[in-house]
PDB file of C-alpha atoms and ligand atoms in Angstrom:
ATOM      1  CA  MET X   1       0.258  -0.250   0.059  1.00 48.00           C
ATOM      2  CA  ASN X   2       1.667   3.310  -1.009  1.00 50.00           C
ATOM      3  CA  ARG X   3       2.112   6.146   1.389  1.00 52.00           C
ATOM      4  CA  ALA X   4      -1.292   8.134   0.335  1.00 51.00           C
ATOM      5  CA  ARG X   5      -3.290   5.463   0.728  1.00 47.00           C
ATOM      6  CA  ARG X   6      -2.216   4.736   4.082  1.00 46.00           C
ATOM      7  CA  ALA X   7      -2.394   8.202   5.156  1.00 48.00           C
ATOM      8  CA  GLU X   8      -5.979   7.908   3.380  1.00 46.00           C
ATOM      9  CA  TYR X   9      -6.887   4.634   5.640  1.00 41.00           C
ATOM     10  CA  LEU X  10      -5.450   6.370   8.587  1.00 39.00           C
ATOM     11  CA  ALA X  11      -7.874   9.281   7.992  1.00 44.00           C
ATOM     12  CA  ALA X  12     -10.815   7.502   7.857  1.00 39.00           C
ATOM     13  CA  LEU X  13      -9.895   5.435  10.511  1.00 37.00           C
ATOM     14  CA  GLY X  14      -9.223   8.994  12.835  1.00 38.00           C
ATOM     15  CA  LEU X  15      -5.878   6.885  13.677  1.00 43.00           C
ATOM     16  CA  ASP X  16      -2.711   8.492  13.889  1.00 42.00           C
ATOM     17  CA  ALA X  17      -1.347   6.345  16.622  1.00 40.00           C
ATOM     18  CA  TRP X  18       0.195   4.043  14.306  1.00 43.00           C
ATOM     19  CA  VAL X  19       2.473   6.840  13.035  1.00 41.00           C
ATOM     20  CA  PRO X  20       5.262   9.155  14.654  1.00 38.00           C
ATOM     21  CA  ARG X  21       3.789  12.766  15.096  1.00 39.00           C
ATOM     22  CA  ARG X  22       5.564  15.601  13.831  1.00 42.00           C
ATOM     23  CA  ALA X  23       7.336  18.123  16.049  1.00 41.00           C
ATOM     24  CA  PRO X  24       5.750  21.557  16.976  1.00 42.00           C
ATOM     25  CA  ALA X  25       6.944  23.834  14.438  1.00 45.00           C
ATOM     26  CA  SER X  26       8.545  25.707  17.429  1.00 47.00           C
ATOM     27  CA  GLY X  27       8.430  26.652  21.262  1.00 48.00           C
ATOM     28  CA  SER X  28       7.212  23.377  23.453  1.00 51.00           C
ATOM     29  CA  SER X  29       8.663  20.184  23.666  1.00 56.00           C
ATOM     30  CA  PRO X  30       7.634  17.797  20.909  1.00 53.00           C
ATOM     31  CA  PRO X  31       4.626  15.348  22.411  1.00 56.00           C
ATOM     32  CA  ALA X  32       5.119  12.131  23.127  1.00 64.00           C
ATOM     33  CA  GLN X  33       4.952   9.418  20.593  1.00 66.00           C
ATOM     34  CA  GLU X  34       3.267   6.569  20.921  1.00 71.00           C
ATOM     35  CA  PRO X  35       4.908   3.333  19.690  1.00 81.00           C
ATOM     36  CA  GLU X  36       3.581   1.057  17.562  1.00 92.00           C
ATOM     37  CA  PRO X  37       1.712  -2.289  18.353  1.00 96.00           C
ATOM     38  CA  ASP X  38       4.006  -4.601  18.544  1.00 97.00           C
ATOM     39  CA  TRP X  39       2.864  -8.298  18.709  1.00 98.00           C
ATOM     40  CA  GLU X  40       0.745  -8.454  21.609  1.00 97.00           C
ATOM     41  CA  ALA X  41      -0.608  -4.814  22.025  1.00 98.00           C
ATOM     42  CA  LEU X  42      -2.097  -5.498  17.938  1.00 98.00           C
ATOM     43  CA  ARG X  43      -3.344  -8.715  18.972  1.00 98.00           C
ATOM     44  CA  ALA X  44      -5.158  -6.517  21.967  1.00 98.00           C
ATOM     45  CA  ARG X  45      -6.119  -3.906  19.604  1.00 98.00           C
ATOM     46  CA  VAL X  46      -8.352  -6.254  17.130  1.00 98.00           C
ATOM     47  CA  ALA X  47      -9.841  -8.722  20.437  1.00 98.00           C
ATOM     48  CA  ALA X  48     -11.514  -5.114  21.598  1.00 98.00           C
ATOM     49  CA  CYS X  49     -12.024  -3.193  17.975  1.00 98.00           C
ATOM     50  CA  THR X  50     -15.196  -2.481  17.809  1.00 98.00           C
ATOM     51  CA  ARG X  51     -14.334  -0.207  13.958  1.00 98.00           C
ATOM     52  CA  CYS X  52     -16.787  -1.685  12.201  1.00 98.00           C
ATOM     53  CA  GLY X  53     -20.444  -3.241  12.192  1.00 98.00           C
ATOM     54  CA  LEU X  54     -18.912  -6.792  12.368  1.00 98.00           C
ATOM     55  CA  SER X  55     -17.975  -6.175  15.852  1.00 98.00           C
ATOM     56  CA  GLY X  56     -21.804  -6.423  16.526  1.00 98.00           C
ATOM     57  CA  THR X  57     -21.742  -9.771  15.457  1.00 98.00           C
ATOM     58  CA  ARG X  58     -18.500 -11.332  15.290  1.00 98.00           C
ATOM     59  CA  THR X  59     -18.412 -14.472  18.805  1.00 98.00           C
ATOM     60  CA  GLN X  60     -14.691 -13.494  18.302  1.00 98.00           C
ATOM     61  CA  THR X  61     -11.833 -11.699  16.782  1.00 98.00           C
ATOM     62  CA  VAL X  62      -9.650 -14.061  14.740  1.00 98.00           C
ATOM     63  CA  PHE X  63      -6.332 -12.117  14.983  1.00 98.00           C
ATOM     64  CA  GLY X  64      -4.122 -14.605  12.295  1.00 98.00           C
ATOM     65  CA  VAL X  65      -1.770 -17.694  13.561  1.00 98.00           C
ATOM     66  CA  GLY X  66       1.037 -19.136  12.653  1.00 98.00           C
ATOM     67  CA  ASP X  67       5.605 -18.216  13.246  1.00 98.00           C
ATOM     68  CA  ARG X  68       5.925 -14.487  13.567  1.00 97.00           C
ATOM     69  CA  HIS X  69       9.195 -15.559  11.816  1.00 97.00           C
ATOM     70  CA  ALA X  70       7.027 -17.260   8.520  1.00 98.00           C
ATOM     71  CA  GLU X  71       8.737 -16.179   5.257  1.00 98.00           C
ATOM     72  CA  TRP X  72       5.453 -16.898   3.916  1.00 98.00           C
ATOM     73  CA  LEU X  73       2.434 -14.822   4.801  1.00 98.00           C
ATOM     74  CA  ILE X  74      -1.129 -16.436   3.272  1.00 98.00           C
ATOM     75  CA  VAL X  75      -4.250 -13.723   3.186  1.00 98.00           C
ATOM     76  CA  GLY X  76      -7.357 -15.236   2.894  1.00 98.00           C
ATOM     77  CA  GLU X  77     -11.163 -12.979   2.720  1.00 97.00           C
ATOM     78  CA  ALA X  78     -12.843 -13.087   6.171  1.00 98.00           C
ATOM     79  CA  PRO X  79     -13.602 -15.846   9.185  1.00 97.00           C
ATOM     80  CA  GLY X  80     -16.547 -18.148   8.178  1.00 96.00           C
ATOM     81  CA  ALA X  81     -18.266 -20.041  10.603  1.00 96.00           C
ATOM     82  CA  GLU X  82     -16.195 -22.273  12.185  1.00 96.00           C
ATOM     83  CA  GLU X  83     -13.240 -19.650  12.394  1.00 97.00           C
ATOM     84  CA  ASP X  84     -15.855 -17.576  13.987  1.00 98.00           C
ATOM     85  CA  ALA X  85     -16.148 -20.126  16.181  1.00 98.00           C
ATOM     86  CA  ARG X  86     -12.766 -21.082  16.958  1.00 97.00           C
ATOM     87  CA  GLY X  87     -10.654 -17.706  16.408  1.00 98.00           C
ATOM     88  CA  GLU X  88      -8.596 -19.183  14.300  1.00 98.00           C
ATOM     89  CA  PRO X  89      -8.154 -18.383  10.429  1.00 98.00           C
ATOM     90  CA  PHE X  90      -8.721 -21.620   8.099  1.00 97.00           C
ATOM     91  CA  VAL X  91     -10.187 -24.418  10.092  1.00 96.00           C
ATOM     92  CA  GLY X  92     -12.236 -26.740   8.575  1.00 92.00           C
ATOM     93  CA  ARG X  93     -12.277 -28.681   5.642  1.00 95.00           C
ATOM     94  CA  ALA X  94     -11.078 -25.251   3.529  1.00 95.00           C
ATOM     95  CA  GLY X  95      -8.020 -25.314   6.444  1.00 97.00           C
ATOM     96  CA  GLN X  96      -7.522 -29.050   5.718  1.00 97.00           C
ATOM     97  CA  LEU X  97      -7.119 -28.405   1.838  1.00 97.00           C
ATOM     98  CA  LEU X  98      -5.478 -25.195   2.313  1.00 97.00           C
ATOM     99  CA  ASN X  99      -2.585 -27.217   4.703  1.00 97.00           C
ATOM    100  CA  ALA X 100      -2.605 -30.311   2.004  1.00 96.00           C
ATOM    101  CA  MET X 101      -1.838 -27.263  -0.736  1.00 95.00           C
ATOM    102  CA  LEU X 102       1.196 -25.723   1.561  1.00 96.00           C
ATOM    103  CA  ARG X 103       2.355 -29.444   1.946  1.00 96.00           C
ATOM    104  CA  ALA X 104       2.604 -30.280  -1.355  1.00 92.00           C
ATOM    105  CA  ILE X 105       5.008 -27.188  -1.857  1.00 94.00           C
ATOM    106  CA  GLY X 106       7.069 -28.448   0.923  1.00 95.00           C
ATOM    107  CA  LEU X 107       5.799 -25.940   3.853  1.00 97.00           C
ATOM    108  CA  ARG X 108       3.982 -26.574   6.911  1.00 97.00           C
ATOM    109  CA  ARG X 109       1.004 -24.643   8.319  1.00 97.00           C
ATOM    110  CA  GLU X 110       3.196 -23.735  11.496  1.00 97.00           C
ATOM    111  CA  ALA X 111       5.901 -22.794   9.674  1.00 98.00           C
ATOM    112  CA  VAL X 112       3.737 -20.188   7.685  1.00 98.00           C
ATOM    113  CA  TYR X 113       1.524 -16.750   9.352  1.00 98.00           C
ATOM    114  CA  ILE X 114      -1.982 -17.038   7.987  1.00 98.00           C
ATOM    115  CA  ALA X 115      -4.248 -14.123   8.586  1.00 98.00           C
ATOM    116  CA  ASN X 116      -7.591 -12.524   6.458  1.00 98.00           C
ATOM    117  CA  VAL X 117      -8.347  -9.432   5.234  1.00 98.00           C
ATOM    118  CA  LEU X 118     -10.940  -8.586   8.013  1.00 98.00           C
ATOM    119  CA  LYS X 119     -10.681  -9.744  11.597  1.00 98.00           C
ATOM    120  CA  CYS X 120     -14.439 -10.340  12.236  1.00 98.00           C
ATOM    121  CA  ARG X 121     -16.836 -12.784  10.325  1.00 98.00           C
ATOM    122  CA  PRO X 122     -19.576 -11.262   8.226  1.00 98.00           C
ATOM    123  CA  PRO X 123     -22.729 -12.912   8.506  1.00 97.00           C
ATOM    124  CA  ALA X 124     -24.088 -15.646   6.574  1.00 94.00           C
ATOM    125  CA  ASN X 125     -19.883 -14.879   5.087  1.00 90.00           C
ATOM    126  CA  ARG X 126     -21.448 -12.452   2.618  1.00 96.00           C
ATOM    127  CA  ASP X 127     -18.476 -10.370   1.197  1.00 95.00           C
ATOM    128  CA  PRO X 128     -16.634  -8.063   3.128  1.00 97.00           C
ATOM    129  CA  ALA X 129     -18.176  -4.438   2.610  1.00 97.00           C
ATOM    130  CA  ALA X 130     -15.556  -2.122   1.342  1.00 96.00           C
ATOM    131  CA  ASP X 131     -15.658   0.221   4.534  1.00 97.00           C
ATOM    132  CA  GLU X 132     -14.930  -2.871   6.601  1.00 98.00           C
ATOM    133  CA  VAL X 133     -11.843  -3.341   4.780  1.00 98.00           C
ATOM    134  CA  ALA X 134     -10.971   0.412   5.010  1.00 97.00           C
ATOM    135  CA  GLN X 135     -11.173  -0.289   9.057  1.00 98.00           C
ATOM    136  CA  CYS X 136      -9.960  -3.597   8.767  1.00 98.00           C
ATOM    137  CA  LEU X 137      -6.946  -3.567   6.359  1.00 98.00           C
ATOM    138  CA  PRO X 138      -4.522  -1.425   8.922  1.00 97.00           C
ATOM    139  CA  TYR X 139      -4.549  -4.423  11.515  1.00 98.00           C
ATOM    140  CA  LEU X 140      -3.343  -6.535   8.794  1.00 98.00           C
ATOM    141  CA  GLU X 141      -0.778  -3.668   7.488  1.00 97.00           C
ATOM    142  CA  ARG X 142       0.710  -3.776  10.986  1.00 98.00           C
ATOM    143  CA  GLN X 143       1.560  -7.436  11.101  1.00 98.00           C
ATOM    144  CA  ILE X 144       3.082  -7.201   7.816  1.00 98.00           C
ATOM    145  CA  GLU X 145       5.238  -5.043   9.172  1.00 97.00           C
ATOM    146  CA  LEU X 146       6.144  -7.341  12.541  1.00 98.00           C
ATOM    147  CA  LEU X 147       5.950  -9.697   9.998  1.00 98.00           C
ATOM    148  CA  ARG X 148       8.240  -9.400   7.106  1.00 97.00           C
ATOM    149  CA  PRO X 149       7.288 -11.771   4.582  1.00 98.00           C
ATOM    150  CA  LYS X 150       9.330 -12.652   1.800  1.00 98.00           C
ATOM    151  CA  ILE X 151       6.420 -13.770   0.097  1.00 98.00           C
ATOM    152  CA  MET X 152       2.641 -13.486   0.314  1.00 98.00           C
ATOM    153  CA  LEU X 153      -0.349 -15.771  -0.998  1.00 98.00           C
ATOM    154  CA  ALA X 154      -3.527 -14.127  -1.627  1.00 98.00           C
ATOM    155  CA  VAL X 155      -6.335 -17.023  -1.381  1.00 98.00           C
ATOM    156  CA  GLY X 156      -9.340 -15.777  -3.624  1.00 98.00           C
ATOM    157  CA  ARG X 157     -10.875 -13.254  -5.511  1.00 97.00           C
ATOM    158  CA  ILE X 158     -12.196 -10.922  -2.670  1.00 97.00           C
ATOM    159  CA  ALA X 159      -7.726 -11.574  -0.488  1.00 98.00           C
ATOM    160  CA  ALA X 160      -6.081 -10.477  -3.508  1.00 98.00           C
ATOM    161  CA  GLN X 161      -9.105  -7.705  -5.266  1.00 98.00           C
ATOM    162  CA  ASN X 162      -8.365  -5.683  -1.780  1.00 97.00           C
ATOM    163  CA  LEU X 163      -4.942  -6.606  -0.835  1.00 97.00           C
ATOM    164  CA  LEU X 164      -4.447  -4.728  -4.378  1.00 97.00           C
ATOM    165  CA  ARG X 165      -7.065  -2.327  -5.026  1.00 96.00           C
ATOM    166  CA  THR X 166      -8.556  -4.037  -7.961  1.00 97.00           C
ATOM    167  CA  GLN X 167     -11.896  -5.186  -9.081  1.00 97.00           C
ATOM    168  CA  ALA X 168      -9.829  -7.803 -11.842  1.00 98.00           C
ATOM    169  CA  PRO X 169     -10.778 -10.644 -12.279  1.00 98.00           C
ATOM    170  CA  LEU X 170      -8.524 -13.263 -10.187  1.00 97.00           C
ATOM    171  CA  ALA X 171      -8.457 -15.252 -13.504  1.00 96.00           C
ATOM    172  CA  ARG X 172      -6.446 -11.996 -14.789  1.00 98.00           C
ATOM    173  CA  LEU X 173      -4.454 -11.522 -11.631  1.00 98.00           C
ATOM    174  CA  ARG X 174      -3.002 -14.789 -11.290  1.00 98.00           C
ATOM    175  CA  HIS X 175       0.403 -16.144 -13.156  1.00 95.00           C
ATOM    176  CA  GLN X 176       2.064 -12.393 -12.093  1.00 97.00           C
ATOM    177  CA  VAL X 177       4.009 -11.232  -9.188  1.00 98.00           C
ATOM    178  CA  HIS X 178       2.238  -8.474  -7.930  1.00 98.00           C
ATOM    179  CA  SER X 179       4.242  -6.613  -5.158  1.00 97.00           C
ATOM    180  CA  PHE X 180       2.023  -5.279  -1.388  1.00 97.00           C
ATOM    181  CA  GLY X 181       2.906  -1.880   0.477  1.00 94.00           C
ATOM    182  CA  ALA X 182       5.670   0.222   0.767  1.00 91.00           C
ATOM    183  CA  GLY X 183       7.725  -2.706   1.720  1.00 93.00           C
ATOM    184  CA  ARG X 184       6.760  -4.267  -2.064  1.00 96.00           C
ATOM    185  CA  VAL X 185       6.664  -7.789  -0.808  1.00 98.00           C
ATOM    186  CA  PRO X 186       5.975 -10.082  -3.814  1.00 98.00           C
ATOM    187  CA  LEU X 187       2.268 -11.351  -3.960  1.00 98.00           C
ATOM    188  CA  ILE X 188       0.719 -13.843  -5.769  1.00 98.00           C
ATOM    189  CA  VAL X 189      -2.648 -14.758  -6.529  1.00 98.00           C
ATOM    190  CA  THR X 190      -4.569 -18.106  -6.285  1.00 98.00           C
ATOM    191  CA  TYR X 191      -7.684 -19.136  -4.846  1.00 98.00           C
ATOM    192  CA  HIS X 192      -9.161 -19.929  -2.235  1.00 97.00           C
ATOM    193  CA  PRO X 193      -9.513 -23.682  -0.968  1.00 97.00           C
ATOM    194  CA  ALA X 194     -13.535 -23.275  -0.482  1.00 95.00           C
ATOM    195  CA  TYR X 195     -14.001 -22.598  -4.051  1.00 96.00           C
ATOM    196  CA  LEU X 196     -11.444 -25.275  -4.829  1.00 97.00           C
ATOM    197  CA  LEU X 197     -13.849 -27.380  -2.868  1.00 97.00           C
ATOM    198  CA  ARG X 198     -16.791 -26.611  -4.736  1.00 97.00           C
ATOM    199  CA  THR X 199     -14.573 -26.821  -7.658  1.00 97.00           C
ATOM    200  CA  PRO X 200     -12.059 -29.891  -8.073  1.00 95.00           C
ATOM    201  CA  ALA X 201     -11.962 -28.907 -11.817  1.00 96.00           C
ATOM    202  CA  ASP X 202      -9.562 -26.084 -11.155  1.00 96.00           C
ATOM    203  CA  LYS X 203      -6.909 -27.896  -8.113  1.00 96.00           C
ATOM    204  CA  ARG X 204      -4.605 -28.217 -11.118  1.00 96.00           C
ATOM    205  CA  LYS X 205      -4.731 -24.358 -11.491  1.00 97.00           C
ATOM    206  CA  ALA X 206      -3.779 -24.042  -8.104  1.00 97.00           C
ATOM    207  CA  TRP X 207      -1.011 -25.736  -8.397  1.00 96.00           C
ATOM    208  CA  GLU X 208       0.165 -24.175 -11.004  1.00 97.00           C
ATOM    209  CA  ASP X 209       0.281 -21.171  -8.854  1.00 98.00           C
ATOM    210  CA  LEU X 210       1.651 -22.967  -6.101  1.00 97.00           C
ATOM    211  CA  GLN X 211       5.043 -24.253  -8.035  1.00 97.00           C
ATOM    212  CA  PHE X 212       5.036 -20.532  -9.445  1.00 98.00           C
ATOM    213  CA  ALA X 213       5.090 -19.496  -6.115  1.00 98.00           C
ATOM    214  CA  ARG X 214       7.724 -21.443  -4.601  1.00 97.00           C
ATOM    215  CA  GLU X 215       9.777 -20.355  -7.512  1.00 97.00           C
ATOM    216  CA  VAL X 216       9.453 -16.396  -6.805  1.00 98.00           C
ATOM    217  CA  HIS X 217      10.245 -17.127  -3.361  1.00 98.00           C
ATOM    218  CA  ALA X 218      13.382 -19.294  -3.972  1.00 96.00           C
ATOM    219  CA  ARG X 219      14.692 -16.630  -6.343  1.00 92.00           C
ATOM    220  CA  GLY X 220      14.348 -14.028  -3.251  1.00 80.00           C
TER     221      GLY X 220
HETATM  222  S1  SF4 Z 301     -13.574  -6.535  11.199  1.00 57.99           S
HETATM  223 FE1  SF4 Z 301     -11.905  -5.408  11.832  1.00 57.99          FE
HETATM  224  S2  SF4 Z 301     -12.274  -3.279  12.097  1.00 57.99           S
HETATM  225 FE2  SF4 Z 301     -14.322  -4.375  12.059  1.00 57.99          FE
HETATM  226  S3  SF4 Z 301     -14.500  -4.984  14.175  1.00 57.99           S
HETATM  227 FE3  SF4 Z 301     -13.258  -7.068  13.179  1.00 57.99          FE
HETATM  228  S4  SF4 Z 301     -11.302  -6.574  13.502  1.00 57.99           S
HETATM  229 FE4  SF4 Z 301     -12.477  -4.160  14.145  1.00 57.99          FE
END
């Protein structure tokens, strides 16, 4: 996310705590700078978050899971019913398929970090609304700053479109190395495992994407 867009998001949130404050022009001593949240502070903020309406319908927030030193960051759309109940992303059948996809390229679930664009479940699994994404994305961005992954894998159209700020269909976003944020993290797009459960014929394409991601990671 570029600087201007980040500023736009932060302004929308009324959030300046994550950005060092400017010193006053002259005179008085500079205000104390609030530190950017570390993992635990960020987790606590998310757990208590009421910035969008999803706080009223969630069972709990779903912060993310995995190795905080991971080179791979997997990003999905939003928690579903099982994730909302358990507080962990990608559990249930879709989670098992994601684990199998990762294993196929030699990665254990525990060795990557897994998160979603939204930390709370949209009711009835509807698509995230634009304002919900705007409110929530700074949390993921801070996670990315803390994690400093070598590669990101966006799984599913919703995650890919929101991370890349595009309306392009998923088919057009595959087979390319995108880059995310100021850190220009290489980002590869593939299918969501829940989609692959419904459309197993596309598993072969997902396999191609994963091989491609592995190549890009190896290059880095
Ligand atoms: S979805 Fe994100 S912004 Fe909305 S209440 Fe949950 S944590 Fe806060």
